mmCIF file of C-alpha atoms in Angstrom:
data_model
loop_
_atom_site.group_PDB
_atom_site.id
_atom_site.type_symbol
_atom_site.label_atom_id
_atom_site.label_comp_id
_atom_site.label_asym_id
_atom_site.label_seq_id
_atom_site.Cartn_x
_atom_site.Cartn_y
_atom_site.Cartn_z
ATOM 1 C CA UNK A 1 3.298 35.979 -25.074
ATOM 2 C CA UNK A 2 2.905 32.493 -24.486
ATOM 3 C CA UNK A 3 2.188 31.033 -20.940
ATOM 4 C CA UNK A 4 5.177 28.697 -21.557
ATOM 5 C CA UNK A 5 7.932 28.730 -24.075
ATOM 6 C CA UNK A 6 10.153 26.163 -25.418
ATOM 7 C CA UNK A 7 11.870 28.008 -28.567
ATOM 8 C CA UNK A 8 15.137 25.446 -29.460
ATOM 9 C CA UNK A 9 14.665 22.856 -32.304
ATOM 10 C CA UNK A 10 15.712 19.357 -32.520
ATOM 11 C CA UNK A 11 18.348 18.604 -30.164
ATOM 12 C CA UNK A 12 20.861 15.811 -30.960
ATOM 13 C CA UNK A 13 23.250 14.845 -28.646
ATOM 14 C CA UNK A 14 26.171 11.500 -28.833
ATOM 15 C CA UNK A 15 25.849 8.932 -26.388
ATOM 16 C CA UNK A 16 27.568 9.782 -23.301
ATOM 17 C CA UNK A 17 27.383 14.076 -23.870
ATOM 18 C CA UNK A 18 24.554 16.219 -21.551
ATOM 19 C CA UNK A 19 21.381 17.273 -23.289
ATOM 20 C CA UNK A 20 20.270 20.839 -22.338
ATOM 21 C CA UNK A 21 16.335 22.100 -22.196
ATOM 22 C CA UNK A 22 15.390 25.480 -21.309
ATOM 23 C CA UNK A 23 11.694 26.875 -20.841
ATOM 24 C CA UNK A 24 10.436 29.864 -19.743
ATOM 25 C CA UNK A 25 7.404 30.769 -18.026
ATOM 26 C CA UNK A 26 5.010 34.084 -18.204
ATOM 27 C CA UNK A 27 3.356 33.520 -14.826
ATOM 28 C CA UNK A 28 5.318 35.534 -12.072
ATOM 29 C CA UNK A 29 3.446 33.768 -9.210
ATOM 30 C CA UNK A 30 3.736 29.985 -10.408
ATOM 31 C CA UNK A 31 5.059 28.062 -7.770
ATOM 32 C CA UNK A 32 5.754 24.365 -9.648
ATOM 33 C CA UNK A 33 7.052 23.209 -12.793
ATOM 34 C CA UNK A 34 6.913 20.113 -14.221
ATOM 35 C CA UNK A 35 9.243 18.225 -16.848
ATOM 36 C CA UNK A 36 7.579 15.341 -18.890
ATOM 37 C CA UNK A 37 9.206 12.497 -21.372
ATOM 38 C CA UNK A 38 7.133 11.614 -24.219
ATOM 39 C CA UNK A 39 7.747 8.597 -26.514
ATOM 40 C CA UNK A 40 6.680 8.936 -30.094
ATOM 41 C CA UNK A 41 3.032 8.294 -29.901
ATOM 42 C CA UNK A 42 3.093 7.720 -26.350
ATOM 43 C CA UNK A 43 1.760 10.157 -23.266
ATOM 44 C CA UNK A 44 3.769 12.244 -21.291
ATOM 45 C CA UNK A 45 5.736 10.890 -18.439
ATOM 46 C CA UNK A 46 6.230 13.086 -15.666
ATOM 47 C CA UNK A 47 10.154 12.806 -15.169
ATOM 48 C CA UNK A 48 10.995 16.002 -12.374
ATOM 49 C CA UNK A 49 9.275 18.434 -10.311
ATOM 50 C CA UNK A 50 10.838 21.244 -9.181
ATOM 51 C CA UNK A 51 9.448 23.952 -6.221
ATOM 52 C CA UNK A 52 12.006 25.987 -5.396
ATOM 53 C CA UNK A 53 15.185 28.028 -7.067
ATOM 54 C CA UNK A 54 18.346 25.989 -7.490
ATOM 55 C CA UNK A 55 18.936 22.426 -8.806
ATOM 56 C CA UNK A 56 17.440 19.234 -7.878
ATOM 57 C CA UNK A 57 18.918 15.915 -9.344
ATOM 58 C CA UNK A 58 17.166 12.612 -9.641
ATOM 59 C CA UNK A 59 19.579 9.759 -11.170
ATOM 60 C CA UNK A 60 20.727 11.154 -14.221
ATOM 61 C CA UNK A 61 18.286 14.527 -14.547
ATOM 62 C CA UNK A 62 18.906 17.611 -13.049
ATOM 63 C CA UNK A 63 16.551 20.557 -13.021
ATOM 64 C CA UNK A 64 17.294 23.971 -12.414
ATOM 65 C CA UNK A 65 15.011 26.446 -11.639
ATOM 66 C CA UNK A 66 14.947 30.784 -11.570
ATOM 67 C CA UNK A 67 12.015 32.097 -10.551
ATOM 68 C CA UNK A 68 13.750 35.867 -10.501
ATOM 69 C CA UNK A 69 14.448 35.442 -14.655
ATOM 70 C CA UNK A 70 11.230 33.056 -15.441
ATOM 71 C CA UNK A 71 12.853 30.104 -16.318
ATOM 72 C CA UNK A 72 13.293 26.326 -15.583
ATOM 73 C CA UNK A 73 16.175 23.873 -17.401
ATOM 74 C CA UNK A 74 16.683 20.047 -17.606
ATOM 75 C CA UNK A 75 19.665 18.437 -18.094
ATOM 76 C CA UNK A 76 20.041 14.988 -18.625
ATOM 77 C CA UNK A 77 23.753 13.849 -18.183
ATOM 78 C CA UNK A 78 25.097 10.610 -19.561
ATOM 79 C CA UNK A 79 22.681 10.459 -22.342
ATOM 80 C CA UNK A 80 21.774 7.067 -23.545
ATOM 81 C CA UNK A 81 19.719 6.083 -26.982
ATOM 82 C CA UNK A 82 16.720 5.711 -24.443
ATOM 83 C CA UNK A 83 16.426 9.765 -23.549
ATOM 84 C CA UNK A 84 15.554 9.797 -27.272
ATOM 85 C CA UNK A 85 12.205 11.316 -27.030
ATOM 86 C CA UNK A 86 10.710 15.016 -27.160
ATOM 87 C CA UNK A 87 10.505 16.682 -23.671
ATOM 88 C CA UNK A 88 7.742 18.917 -22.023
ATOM 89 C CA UNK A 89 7.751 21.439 -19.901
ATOM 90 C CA UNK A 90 4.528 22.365 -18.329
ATOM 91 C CA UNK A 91 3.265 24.816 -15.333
ATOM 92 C CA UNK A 92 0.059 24.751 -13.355
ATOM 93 C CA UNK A 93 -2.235 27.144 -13.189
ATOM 94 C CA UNK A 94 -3.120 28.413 -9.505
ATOM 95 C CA UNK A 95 -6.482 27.131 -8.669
ATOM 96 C CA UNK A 96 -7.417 24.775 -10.925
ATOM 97 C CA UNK A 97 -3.948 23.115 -11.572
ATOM 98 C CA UNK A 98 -4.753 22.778 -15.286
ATOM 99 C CA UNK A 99 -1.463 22.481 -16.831
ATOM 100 C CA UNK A 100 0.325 25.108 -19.352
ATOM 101 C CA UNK A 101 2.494 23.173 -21.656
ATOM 102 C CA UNK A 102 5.297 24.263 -23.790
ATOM 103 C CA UNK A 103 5.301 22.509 -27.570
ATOM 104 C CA UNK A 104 8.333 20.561 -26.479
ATOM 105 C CA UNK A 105 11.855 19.800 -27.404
ATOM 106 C CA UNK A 106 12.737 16.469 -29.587
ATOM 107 C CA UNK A 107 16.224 15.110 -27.744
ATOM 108 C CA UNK A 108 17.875 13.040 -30.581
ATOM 109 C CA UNK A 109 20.617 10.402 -28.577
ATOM 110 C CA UNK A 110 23.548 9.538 -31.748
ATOM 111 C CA UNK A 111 24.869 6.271 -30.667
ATOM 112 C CA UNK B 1 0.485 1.409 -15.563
ATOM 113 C CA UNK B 2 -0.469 5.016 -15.362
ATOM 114 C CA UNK B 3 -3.772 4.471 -13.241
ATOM 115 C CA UNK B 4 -5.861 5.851 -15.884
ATOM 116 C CA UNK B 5 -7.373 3.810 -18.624
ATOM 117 C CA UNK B 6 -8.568 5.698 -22.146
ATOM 118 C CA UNK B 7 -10.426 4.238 -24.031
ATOM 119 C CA UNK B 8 -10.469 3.536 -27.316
ATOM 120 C CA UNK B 9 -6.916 3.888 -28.061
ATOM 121 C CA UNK B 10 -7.095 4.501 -31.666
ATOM 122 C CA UNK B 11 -10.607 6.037 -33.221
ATOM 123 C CA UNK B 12 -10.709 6.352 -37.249
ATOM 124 C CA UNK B 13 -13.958 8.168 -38.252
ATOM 125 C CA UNK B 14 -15.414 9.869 -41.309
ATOM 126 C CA UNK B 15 -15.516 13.834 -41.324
ATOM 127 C CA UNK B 16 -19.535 14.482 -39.441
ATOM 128 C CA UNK B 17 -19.692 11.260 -37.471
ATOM 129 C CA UNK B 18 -20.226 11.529 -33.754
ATOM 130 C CA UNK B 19 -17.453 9.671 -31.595
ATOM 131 C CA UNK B 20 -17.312 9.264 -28.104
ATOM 132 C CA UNK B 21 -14.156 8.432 -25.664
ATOM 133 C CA UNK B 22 -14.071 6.809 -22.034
ATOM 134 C CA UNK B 23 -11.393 8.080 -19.454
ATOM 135 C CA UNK B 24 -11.201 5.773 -16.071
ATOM 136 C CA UNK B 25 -9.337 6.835 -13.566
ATOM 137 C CA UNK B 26 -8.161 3.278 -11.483
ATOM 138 C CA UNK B 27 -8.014 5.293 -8.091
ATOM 139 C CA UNK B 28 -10.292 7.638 -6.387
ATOM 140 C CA UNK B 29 -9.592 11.063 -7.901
ATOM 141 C CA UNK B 30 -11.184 14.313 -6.926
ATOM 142 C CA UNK B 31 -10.139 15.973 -10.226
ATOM 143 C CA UNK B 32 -9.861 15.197 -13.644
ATOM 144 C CA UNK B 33 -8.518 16.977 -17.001
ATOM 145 C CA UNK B 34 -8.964 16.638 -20.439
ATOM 146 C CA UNK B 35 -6.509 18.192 -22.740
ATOM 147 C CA UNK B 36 -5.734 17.506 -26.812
ATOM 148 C CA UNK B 37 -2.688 17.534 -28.330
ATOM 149 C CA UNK B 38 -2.123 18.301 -32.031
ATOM 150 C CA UNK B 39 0.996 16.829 -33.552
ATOM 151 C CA UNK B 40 4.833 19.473 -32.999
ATOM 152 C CA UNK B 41 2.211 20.943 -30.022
ATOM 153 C CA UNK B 42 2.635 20.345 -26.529
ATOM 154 C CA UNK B 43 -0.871 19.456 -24.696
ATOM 155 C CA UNK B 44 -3.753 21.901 -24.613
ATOM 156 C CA UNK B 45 -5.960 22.461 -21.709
ATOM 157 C CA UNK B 46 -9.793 21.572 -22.651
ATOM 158 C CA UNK B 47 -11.927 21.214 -19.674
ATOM 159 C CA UNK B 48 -11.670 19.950 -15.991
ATOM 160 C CA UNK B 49 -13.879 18.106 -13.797
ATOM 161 C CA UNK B 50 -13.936 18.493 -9.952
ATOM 162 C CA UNK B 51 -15.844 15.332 -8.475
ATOM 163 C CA UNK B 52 -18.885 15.391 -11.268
ATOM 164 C CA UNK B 53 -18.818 19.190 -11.939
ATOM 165 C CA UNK B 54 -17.521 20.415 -14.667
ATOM 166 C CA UNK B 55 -15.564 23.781 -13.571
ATOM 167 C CA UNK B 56 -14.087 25.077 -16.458
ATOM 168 C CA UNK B 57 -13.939 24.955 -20.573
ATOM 169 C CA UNK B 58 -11.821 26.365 -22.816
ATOM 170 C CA UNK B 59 -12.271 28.626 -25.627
ATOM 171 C CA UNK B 60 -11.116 25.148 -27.499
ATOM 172 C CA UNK B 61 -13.593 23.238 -26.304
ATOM 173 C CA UNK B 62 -16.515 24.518 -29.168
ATOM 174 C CA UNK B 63 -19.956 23.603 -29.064
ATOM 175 C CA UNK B 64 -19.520 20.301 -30.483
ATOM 176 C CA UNK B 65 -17.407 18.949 -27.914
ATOM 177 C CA UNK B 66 -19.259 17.758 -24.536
ATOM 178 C CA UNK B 67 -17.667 16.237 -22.048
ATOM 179 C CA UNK B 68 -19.491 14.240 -18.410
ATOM 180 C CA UNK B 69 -18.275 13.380 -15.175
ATOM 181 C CA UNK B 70 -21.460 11.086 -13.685
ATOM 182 C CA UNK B 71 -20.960 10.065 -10.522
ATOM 183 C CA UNK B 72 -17.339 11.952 -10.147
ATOM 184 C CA UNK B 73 -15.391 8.310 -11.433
ATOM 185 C CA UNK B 74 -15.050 7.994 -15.277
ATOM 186 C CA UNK B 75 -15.786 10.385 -17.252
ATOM 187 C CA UNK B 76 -16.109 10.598 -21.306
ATOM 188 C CA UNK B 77 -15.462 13.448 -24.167
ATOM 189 C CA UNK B 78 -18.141 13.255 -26.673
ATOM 190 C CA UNK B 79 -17.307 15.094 -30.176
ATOM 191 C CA UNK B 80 -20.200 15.981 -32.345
ATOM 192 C CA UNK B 81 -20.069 16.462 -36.444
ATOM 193 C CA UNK B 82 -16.333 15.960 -36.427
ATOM 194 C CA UNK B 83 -13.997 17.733 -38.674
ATOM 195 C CA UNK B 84 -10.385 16.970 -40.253
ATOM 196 C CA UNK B 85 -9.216 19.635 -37.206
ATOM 197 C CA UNK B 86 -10.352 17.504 -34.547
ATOM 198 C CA UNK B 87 -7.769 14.942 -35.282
ATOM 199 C CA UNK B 88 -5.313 14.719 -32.232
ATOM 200 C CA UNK B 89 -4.362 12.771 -29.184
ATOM 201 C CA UNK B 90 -6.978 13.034 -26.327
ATOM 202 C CA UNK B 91 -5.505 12.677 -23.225
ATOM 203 C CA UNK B 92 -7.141 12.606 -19.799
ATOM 204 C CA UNK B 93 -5.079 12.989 -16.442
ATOM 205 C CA UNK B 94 -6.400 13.434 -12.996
ATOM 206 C CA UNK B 95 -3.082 15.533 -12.106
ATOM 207 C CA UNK B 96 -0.081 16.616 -12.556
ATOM 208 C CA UNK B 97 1.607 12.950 -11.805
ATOM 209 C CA UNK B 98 0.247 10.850 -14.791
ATOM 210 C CA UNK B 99 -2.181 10.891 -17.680
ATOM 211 C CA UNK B 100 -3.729 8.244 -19.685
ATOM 212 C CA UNK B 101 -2.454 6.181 -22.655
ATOM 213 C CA UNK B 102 -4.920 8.809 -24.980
ATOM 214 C CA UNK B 103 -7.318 8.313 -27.671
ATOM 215 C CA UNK B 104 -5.844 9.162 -30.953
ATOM 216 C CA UNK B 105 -8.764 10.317 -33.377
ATOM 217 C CA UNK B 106 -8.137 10.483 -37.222
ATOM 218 C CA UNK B 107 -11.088 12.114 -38.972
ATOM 219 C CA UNK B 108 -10.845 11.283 -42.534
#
């Protein structure tokens, strides 16, 4: 099993809809997740942090996180052309805080 | 600006050269991580510097890869004999909050 799984395919979504991302996580003790944007041929941008169950929103991304069923979401309301980009989840390892990334999720925005 | 500088951005090499990439960290950093990542992948751990010791590999990281910390500021990835599989981004972050522009390497 893979530290951290990101199983959908390409994602497109019209302008306007919400784009959902799920990952889920082997580690029952990690304690932070992390979701990055990356541009074609860019680096990853950290985008949300999340530390404890629930949801946390910043502007127009919301992430949800259950520890109890391994898993972590992003949704990114209002998409715009811009969101176009493939999105990572990642979780640090305890200790060293070397990050476990999923392969990502490509977010296609249709004008 | 991410506070890290990688340089250079873009490496072309022939298949058994030797190439060598530069990670600066702008601020003081205690840590620092290297990871690759392969095209469809999502970034793999390679090795991680704490000051100027190196504290852990991975099982990626084979004998032709080295990578140096002197001095605990920059710190650079040196990959020997290179092969068609070692073409990737190289990316170095000193946590969780940012990572460099990466190197992209194309052995040919």
């Amino acid at each position: 099993q893979k530290e951290v799984e990101q199983n959908s395919g390409p994602l497109s979504v019209p302008e306007g809809a919400i784009a959902s991302l799920n990952c889920t996580y082997s580690d029952r003790g990690s304690q932070s997740f992390f979701w990055y944007r990356q541009y074609s041929g860019k680096s990853p941008e950290l985008i949300m942090s999340i530390y404890s169950n629930g949801d946390k929103e910043d502007g127009r991304f919301t992430a949800q996180l259950n520890k109890a069923s391994q898993y972590v979401s992003l949704l990114i309301r209002d998409s715009q052309p811009s969101d176009s980009a493939t999105y990572l989840c990642a979780v640090p390892y305890y200790g060293n805080n070397r990050l476990a990334f999923g392969k990502g999720n490509q977010v296609v925005v249709i004008p | 600006d991410t506070g890290v500088s990688q340089d250079p951005r873009h490496k072309i090499t022939k298949r058994g050269q030797n190439v060598t990439f530069r990670c600066d960290p702008i601020s003081e950093h205690n840590r620092l991580y290297w990871y690759r990542q392969t095209l469809g992948q999502g970034p793999e751990f390679l090795t991680y510097f704490q000051n100027e010791a190196q504290l852990e590999k991975s099982r990626l990281l084979s004998d032709r890869f080295s990578a140096e910390r002197p001095k605990g500021s920059f710190s650079t990835l040196e990959i020997q004999r290179t092969e068609q599989g070692d073409s990737a981004m190289y990316l170095c972050s000193p946590s969780e909050a940012f990572f460099g522009q990466g190197t992209r390497l194309t052995v040919v």
